[in-house]
Amino acid sequence: MTKRFFSIVFVVAMVLGLVPLSTHAQDDKPFEGMKVVVVTQEGRSIGGPVEDFAPEWEEMTGGEVELQQFAFGDLFEKMITAFETGSGAYDMLIFPADWAGDFMASGYLEPISDELKAQVDWEDIIPLYSDRIVAWGDQVYALPYDGDSHMLYYRKDLVDNAEYAAEFEAEYGYPLAEPTTWNQYIDIAKFFNGKEVVLDTEGNEGPIYGTMEAQKRNAQSYWVYLSHATGYGKVPGNPCFFFSCEDMTPQVNNPGWVRALTEYVEIGQYGPSEMVNWDVADTRVYYPSGMSVFNIDWGDVGPISIDPEASVIQGLVGFAPLPGGEQYWDYEAGEWVTPESGVNRAPFIAFGGWIIGVAADSDVKEAALDFAAFMADPEMVKQLAVTGGTGINPARFSQFEALDLWVSAGFDQASAEDYLDAVLSGINDPNAVLDLRITGSAEYLQTLDVEIARAIAGEVTPQEALDNVAQQWNEISDRLGRDAQLDQYRAAVGYTAE
């Protein structure tokens, strides 16, 4: 769906009164002369909708919006420096939910009032997001904008193909199907990698890659590695994944995490060599071009895959929850465990979504809160979620219930149901892992990002890389205060000592 088409749809919705864009009267210009400085990542994803719709808010309110965008790798430093120096550089921030410990716990964000929550229909928001992702303790500090969890995309025309199924079973000894374990995922990627297949809906043939995973450093790739790690490192019934909830001991270098990194490095053999320098934005361009059987990403690839201007594999994509481990490492027992079901599925609520906060020290706080509510409006995010390239994924009940919305956007009904089921299964899984949301999360994850890149480059083994991370995580915890960090981590995962 193009930007122009989305604009037409949105304007029609406005005319029909479906989009309550403002509570202000037509001739009321309450923010005349006020400028709201918005900061987020560079590119069309997430920031694009601000560029597109700020003029409408400006027309209604008399306010002005200035959008500042930075590379993802620089974004945290830009935001935290503005807060710590009191520069007041930004009024409204669209940021990753896992920075809550640094932004919310420190009191840098303006609390969200009950009136503002009512304005954006708070009851429509899935509780994972309304009660946890945008809150710190009992206080809400941000508005949900995007709902995030990782999922698997696969070429169903190839994986469900009878000819390939017979060949695969003869070689691997089990049926070819949508993978439920990471072992199956690797086998299927290996099987198809380099095979001559039909690449697109036009019938063009050529070699295909097995998989496509973002692996670039200083981008958003380490979340893809973490999606492998949860299947091998999450212990069912134990909410503590990144650290032990007994004493904040890092689990990052236990055998489950090491196995996941070993496979994340190995998977590079079954994708294009350039993959080592690809961020998720790159895979969102190349996967819809029909180059690969698999892709791991947030929900963004679904709407992109049915966009005729961006995809040559419309209707050929299957949607699934992340695979899991055939075994998981129980760090308390110190042993591998094989689940009775044969798979430890532990969906990763990666990132938690882009959320919208307003700086507590903003000079134009009321205008910023009003613009935040405008961008988080239910009808606004509903349309953004079905539009490829916006970076917005569903987080509201109404987005999952409105099947016609997705069909109107270009999904066939079966694909729409498949896509929404895959997203919901991740969000609702009781064994799902919430991202790290404590003070210093950006620093903890940056050290992980660096060592993952060193392992991919062959500078260190996966075990050495993760041992280095564990040492640095201990140093960070000690510097920030181990007891305070432990309290935050326990609260973040809902741990209560028995």
CSV table of N, CA and C in Angstrom, one decimal, residues 134-235:
chain,number,residue,atom,x,y,z
A,134,VAL,N,4.1,0.3,28.9
A,134,VAL,CA,4.2,1.7,29.0
A,134,VAL,C,4.2,2.2,30.4
A,135,ALA,N,4.3,1.3,31.4
A,135,ALA,CA,4.2,1.7,32.8
A,135,ALA,C,5.5,1.4,33.5
A,136,TRP,N,5.7,2.1,34.6
A,136,TRP,CA,6.7,1.8,35.6
A,136,TRP,C,6.1,1.8,36.9
A,137,GLY,N,6.1,0.6,37.6
A,137,GLY,CA,5.3,0.5,38.8
A,137,GLY,C,3.8,0.6,38.4
A,138,ASP,N,3.1,1.4,39.2
A,138,ASP,CA,1.7,1.6,38.9
A,138,ASP,C,1.4,2.8,38.0
A,139,GLN,N,2.4,3.5,37.6
A,139,GLN,CA,2.2,4.8,36.9
A,139,GLN,C,2.5,4.6,35.4
A,140,VAL,N,1.6,5.1,34.6
A,140,VAL,CA,1.8,5.1,33.1
A,140,VAL,C,2.5,6.3,32.7
A,141,TYR,N,3.6,6.1,31.8
A,141,TYR,CA,4.4,7.3,31.4
A,141,TYR,C,4.5,7.4,29.9
A,142,ALA,N,3.8,6.6,29.2
A,142,ALA,CA,3.8,6.7,27.7
A,142,ALA,C,2.5,6.1,27.1
A,143,LEU,N,2.4,6.4,25.8
A,143,LEU,CA,1.2,5.9,25.1
A,143,LEU,C,1.7,4.8,24.1
A,144,PRO,N,0.9,3.7,24.0
A,144,PRO,CA,1.3,2.7,23.1
A,144,PRO,C,1.2,3.2,21.7
A,145,TYR,N,2.1,2.9,20.8
A,145,TYR,CA,2.1,3.3,19.4
A,145,TYR,C,2.2,2.1,18.5
A,146,ASP,N,3.0,1.1,18.9
A,146,ASP,CA,3.4,0.0,18.1
A,146,ASP,C,3.5,-1.2,19.0
A,147,GLY,N,2.9,-2.4,18.6
A,147,GLY,CA,3.0,-3.6,19.4
A,147,GLY,C,4.1,-4.5,18.8
A,148,ASP,N,5.0,-5.0,19.6
A,148,ASP,CA,6.1,-5.8,19.0
A,148,ASP,C,6.3,-7.1,19.6
A,149,SER,N,6.5,-8.1,18.8
A,149,SER,CA,7.0,-9.4,19.1
A,149,SER,C,7.6,-10.0,17.9
A,150,HIS,N,8.6,-10.8,18.0
A,150,HIS,CA,9.2,-11.4,16.8
A,150,HIS,C,8.4,-12.6,16.3
A,151,MET,N,8.4,-12.9,15.0
A,151,MET,CA,7.7,-14.0,14.4
A,151,MET,C,8.5,-14.5,13.3
A,152,LEU,N,8.1,-15.7,12.7
A,152,LEU,CA,8.7,-16.3,11.6
A,152,LEU,C,7.9,-16.1,10.3
A,153,TYR,N,8.6,-15.8,9.2
A,153,TYR,CA,8.0,-15.7,7.9
A,153,TYR,C,8.6,-16.8,7.1
A,154,TYR,N,7.8,-17.5,6.3
A,154,TYR,CA,8.3,-18.6,5.4
A,154,TYR,C,7.6,-18.6,4.1
A,155,ARG,N,8.3,-19.1,3.0
A,155,ARG,CA,7.7,-19.3,1.7
A,155,ARG,C,6.8,-20.5,1.8
A,156,LYS,N,5.5,-20.3,1.9
A,156,LYS,CA,4.6,-21.5,2.1
A,156,LYS,C,4.5,-22.2,0.7
A,157,ASP,N,4.7,-21.6,-0.4
A,157,ASP,CA,4.6,-22.2,-1.7
A,157,ASP,C,5.7,-23.2,-1.8
A,158,LEU,N,6.8,-23.0,-1.1
A,158,LEU,CA,8.0,-24.0,-1.2
A,158,LEU,C,7.9,-25.0,-0.1
A,159,VAL,N,7.6,-24.5,1.2
A,159,VAL,CA,7.6,-25.5,2.3
A,159,VAL,C,6.4,-26.4,2.2
A,160,ASP,N,5.3,-26.0,1.6
A,160,ASP,CA,4.1,-26.8,1.5
A,160,ASP,C,4.1,-27.6,0.1
A,161,ASN,N,5.2,-27.6,-0.6
A,161,ASN,CA,5.2,-28.2,-1.9
A,161,ASN,C,5.5,-29.7,-1.8
A,162,ALA,N,4.6,-30.5,-2.5
A,162,ALA,CA,4.7,-32.0,-2.3
A,162,ALA,C,6.0,-32.5,-2.9
A,163,GLU,N,6.5,-31.9,-4.0
A,163,GLU,CA,7.8,-32.4,-4.6
A,163,GLU,C,8.9,-32.2,-3.7
A,164,TYR,N,9.0,-31.0,-3.1
A,164,TYR,CA,10.1,-30.7,-2.2
A,164,TYR,C,9.9,-31.6,-0.9
A,165,ALA,N,8.7,-31.8,-0.5
A,165,ALA,CA,8.4,-32.6,0.7
A,165,ALA,C,9.0,-34.0,0.6
A,166,ALA,N,8.8,-34.6,-0.5
A,166,ALA,CA,9.3,-36.0,-0.7
A,166,ALA,C,10.8,-36.0,-0.7
A,167,GLU,N,11.4,-35.0,-1.3
A,167,GLU,CA,12.9,-34.9,-1.4
A,167,GLU,C,13.5,-34.6,0.0
A,168,PHE,N,12.8,-33.7,0.7
A,168,PHE,CA,13.3,-33.4,2.1
A,168,PHE,C,13.2,-34.6,3.0
A,169,GLU,N,12.1,-35.3,3.0
A,169,GLU,CA,11.9,-36.4,3.9
A,169,GLU,C,12.9,-37.5,3.7
A,170,ALA,N,13.2,-37.7,2.4
A,170,ALA,CA,14.2,-38.7,2.0
A,170,ALA,C,15.5,-38.4,2.6
A,171,GLU,N,15.8,-37.1,2.6
A,171,GLU,CA,17.2,-36.6,3.1
A,171,GLU,C,17.3,-36.5,4.6
A,172,TYR,N,16.2,-36.0,5.2
A,172,TYR,CA,16.3,-35.6,6.6
A,172,TYR,C,15.5,-36.6,7.5
A,173,GLY,N,14.6,-37.4,6.9
A,173,GLY,CA,13.9,-38.4,7.7
A,173,GLY,C,12.7,-38.0,8.5
A,174,TYR,N,12.2,-36.8,8.2
A,174,TYR,CA,10.9,-36.3,8.8
A,174,TYR,C,10.2,-35.4,7.8
A,175,PRO,N,8.9,-35.2,7.9
A,175,PRO,CA,8.2,-34.4,6.9
A,175,PRO,C,8.6,-32.9,6.9
A,176,LEU,N,8.6,-32.4,5.7
A,176,LEU,CA,8.8,-30.9,5.5
A,176,LEU,C,7.5,-30.2,5.9
A,177,ALA,N,7.6,-29.2,6.8
A,177,ALA,CA,6.5,-28.5,7.2
A,177,ALA,C,6.9,-27.2,7.9
A,178,GLU,N,6.0,-26.3,8.2
A,178,GLU,CA,6.3,-25.1,9.0
A,178,GLU,C,7.2,-25.5,10.2
A,179,PRO,N,8.4,-25.0,10.4
A,179,PRO,CA,9.2,-25.5,11.5
A,179,PRO,C,8.7,-25.1,12.9
A,180,THR,N,8.8,-26.0,13.8
A,180,THR,CA,8.4,-25.7,15.2
A,180,THR,C,9.7,-25.6,16.1
A,181,THR,N,10.8,-26.2,15.6
A,181,THR,CA,12.0,-26.1,16.4
A,181,THR,C,13.1,-25.4,15.6
A,182,TRP,N,14.1,-24.9,16.3
A,182,TRP,CA,15.2,-24.3,15.6
A,182,TRP,C,16.0,-25.3,14.8
A,183,ASN,N,16.1,-26.6,15.2
A,183,ASN,CA,16.8,-27.6,14.4
A,183,ASN,C,16.1,-27.8,13.1
A,184,GLN,N,14.7,-27.8,13.1
A,184,GLN,CA,14.0,-28.0,11.8
A,184,GLN,C,14.2,-26.8,10.9
A,185,TYR,N,14.2,-25.6,11.5
A,185,TYR,CA,14.5,-24.3,10.8
A,185,TYR,C,15.8,-24.4,10.1
A,186,ILE,N,16.8,-24.8,10.8
A,186,ILE,CA,18.2,-24.9,10.1
A,186,ILE,C,18.2,-26.0,9.0
A,187,ASP,N,17.6,-27.1,9.3
A,187,ASP,CA,17.5,-28.2,8.3
A,187,ASP,C,16.8,-27.7,7.0
A,188,ILE,N,15.7,-27.0,7.2
A,188,ILE,CA,15.0,-26.5,6.0
A,188,ILE,C,15.8,-25.4,5.3
A,189,ALA,N,16.4,-24.5,6.0
A,189,ALA,CA,17.2,-23.5,5.4
A,189,ALA,C,18.3,-24.1,4.6
A,190,LYS,N,19.0,-25.1,5.2
A,190,LYS,CA,20.1,-25.8,4.5
A,190,LYS,C,19.6,-26.5,3.3
A,191,PHE,N,18.4,-27.2,3.4
A,191,PHE,CA,17.8,-27.9,2.2
A,191,PHE,C,17.6,-27.0,1.0
A,192,PHE,N,17.0,-25.8,1.3
A,192,PHE,CA,16.7,-24.9,0.2
A,192,PHE,C,17.8,-24.1,-0.3
A,193,ASN,N,18.8,-23.8,0.5
A,193,ASN,CA,19.8,-22.8,0.2
A,193,ASN,C,20.5,-23.2,-1.1
A,194,GLY,N,20.4,-22.3,-2.1
A,194,GLY,CA,21.0,-22.6,-3.4
A,194,GLY,C,20.2,-23.4,-4.4
A,195,LYS,N,19.0,-23.9,-3.9
A,195,LYS,CA,18.2,-24.7,-4.8
A,195,LYS,C,17.5,-23.8,-5.9
A,196,GLU,N,17.3,-24.3,-7.1
A,196,GLU,CA,16.6,-23.6,-8.1
A,196,GLU,C,15.1,-23.8,-7.9
A,197,VAL,N,14.4,-22.7,-7.7
A,197,VAL,CA,13.0,-22.7,-7.4
A,197,VAL,C,12.2,-21.6,-8.1
A,198,VAL,N,10.9,-21.6,-8.1
A,198,VAL,CA,10.1,-20.5,-8.6
A,198,VAL,C,10.3,-19.4,-7.5
A,199,LEU,N,10.7,-18.2,-8.0
A,199,LEU,CA,11.1,-17.2,-7.1
A,199,LEU,C,9.9,-16.2,-6.7
A,200,ASP,N,9.0,-16.1,-7.6
A,200,ASP,CA,7.9,-15.1,-7.4
A,200,ASP,C,6.6,-15.5,-8.1
A,201,THR,N,5.7,-14.6,-8.0
A,201,THR,CA,4.3,-14.9,-8.5
A,201,THR,C,4.3,-14.9,-10.0
A,202,GLU,N,5.4,-14.3,-10.7
A,202,GLU,CA,5.5,-14.3,-12.1
A,202,GLU,C,6.0,-15.6,-12.7
A,203,GLY,N,6.4,-16.5,-11.8
A,203,GLY,CA,7.0,-17.8,-12.3
A,203,GLY,C,8.4,-17.8,-12.6
A,204,ASN,N,9.1,-16.7,-12.4
A,204,ASN,CA,10.6,-16.6,-12.6
A,204,ASN,C,11.3,-17.6,-11.7
A,205,GLU,N,12.3,-18.3,-12.3
A,205,GLU,CA,13.1,-19.3,-11.5
A,205,GLU,C,14.5,-18.9,-11.3
A,206,GLY,N,15.1,-19.4,-10.2
A,206,GLY,CA,16.5,-19.1,-9.9
A,206,GLY,C,16.8,-19.6,-8.6
A,207,PRO,N,18.1,-19.5,-8.1
A,207,PRO,CA,18.5,-20.0,-6.8
A,207,PRO,C,18.0,-19.2,-5.7
A,208,ILE,N,17.7,-19.8,-4.6
A,208,ILE,CA,17.1,-19.1,-3.4
A,208,ILE,C,18.0,-19.3,-2.2
A,209,TYR,N,18.0,-18.4,-1.3
A,209,TYR,CA,18.7,-18.5,-0.1
A,209,TYR,C,17.8,-19.2,0.9
A,210,GLY,N,18.5,-19.9,1.9
A,210,GLY,CA,17.7,-20.6,3.0
A,210,GLY,C,17.0,-19.6,3.9
A,211,THR,N,17.8,-18.6,4.3
A,211,THR,CA,17.2,-17.7,5.3
A,211,THR,C,17.8,-16.3,5.2
A,212,MET,N,17.1,-15.4,5.9
A,212,MET,CA,17.5,-14.0,5.9
A,212,MET,C,17.3,-13.4,7.3
A,213,GLU,N,18.4,-13.2,8.0
A,213,GLU,CA,18.3,-12.7,9.4
A,213,GLU,C,19.2,-11.4,9.5
A,214,ALA,N,18.8,-10.4,10.1
A,214,ALA,CA,19.6,-9.2,10.3
A,214,ALA,C,20.8,-9.6,11.2
A,215,GLN,N,22.0,-9.2,10.9
A,215,GLN,CA,23.2,-9.5,11.7
A,215,GLN,C,24.1,-8.3,11.8
A,216,LYS,N,23.6,-7.1,11.5
A,216,LYS,CA,24.5,-5.9,11.5
A,216,LYS,C,24.7,-5.4,12.9
A,217,ARG,N,25.9,-5.0,13.3
A,217,ARG,CA,26.2,-4.4,14.6
A,217,ARG,C,25.7,-3.0,14.6
A,218,ASN,N,25.4,-2.5,15.8
A,218,ASN,CA,25.0,-1.1,16.1
A,218,ASN,C,23.7,-0.8,15.3
A,219,ALA,N,22.9,-1.8,15.3
A,219,ALA,CA,21.5,-1.6,14.6
A,219,ALA,C,20.5,-2.3,15.5
A,220,GLN,N,19.6,-3.1,15.0
A,220,GLN,CA,18.6,-3.7,15.8
A,220,GLN,C,18.7,-5.3,15.7
A,221,SER,N,19.9,-5.8,15.3
A,221,SER,CA,20.0,-7.2,15.0
A,221,SER,C,20.1,-8.1,16.2
A,222,TYR,N,20.6,-7.5,17.3
A,222,TYR,CA,20.8,-8.4,18.5
A,222,TYR,C,19.5,-9.0,19.0
A,223,TRP,N,18.4,-8.3,18.6
A,223,TRP,CA,17.1,-8.9,19.0
A,223,TRP,C,16.8,-10.2,18.3
A,224,VAL,N,17.3,-10.3,17.1
A,224,VAL,CA,17.2,-11.5,16.3
A,224,VAL,C,17.9,-12.7,17.0
A,225,TYR,N,19.1,-12.4,17.5
A,225,TYR,CA,19.8,-13.4,18.2
A,225,TYR,C,19.1,-13.8,19.5
A,226,LEU,N,18.5,-12.8,20.2
A,226,LEU,CA,17.8,-13.1,21.4
A,226,LEU,C,16.6,-14.0,21.1
A,227,SER,N,16.0,-13.9,19.9
A,227,SER,CA,14.9,-14.7,19.6
A,227,SER,C,15.3,-16.2,19.5
A,228,HIS,N,16.5,-16.4,19.1
A,228,HIS,CA,17.0,-17.8,19.1
A,228,HIS,C,17.3,-18.2,20.6
A,229,ALA,N,17.8,-17.3,21.4
A,229,ALA,CA,18.2,-17.6,22.7
A,229,ALA,C,17.1,-18.0,23.7
A,230,THR,N,15.9,-17.4,23.4
A,230,THR,CA,14.8,-17.6,24.4
A,230,THR,C,14.4,-19.1,24.3
A,231,GLY,N,14.4,-19.7,23.1
A,231,GLY,CA,14.0,-21.1,23.0
A,231,GLY,C,14.9,-22.1,23.7
A,232,TYR,N,16.2,-21.7,23.8
A,232,TYR,CA,17.1,-22.6,24.5
A,232,TYR,C,17.4,-22.2,26.0
A,233,GLY,N,17.1,-20.9,26.3
A,233,GLY,CA,17.5,-20.4,27.6
A,233,GLY,C,16.3,-20.1,28.6
A,234,LYS,N,15.1,-20.0,28.0
A,234,LYS,CA,14.0,-19.7,28.9
A,234,LYS,C,13.5,-21.0,29.6
A,235,VAL,N,13.4,-21.0,30.9
A,235,VAL,CA,12.9,-22.1,31.7
A,235,VAL,C,11.4,-21.9,31.9
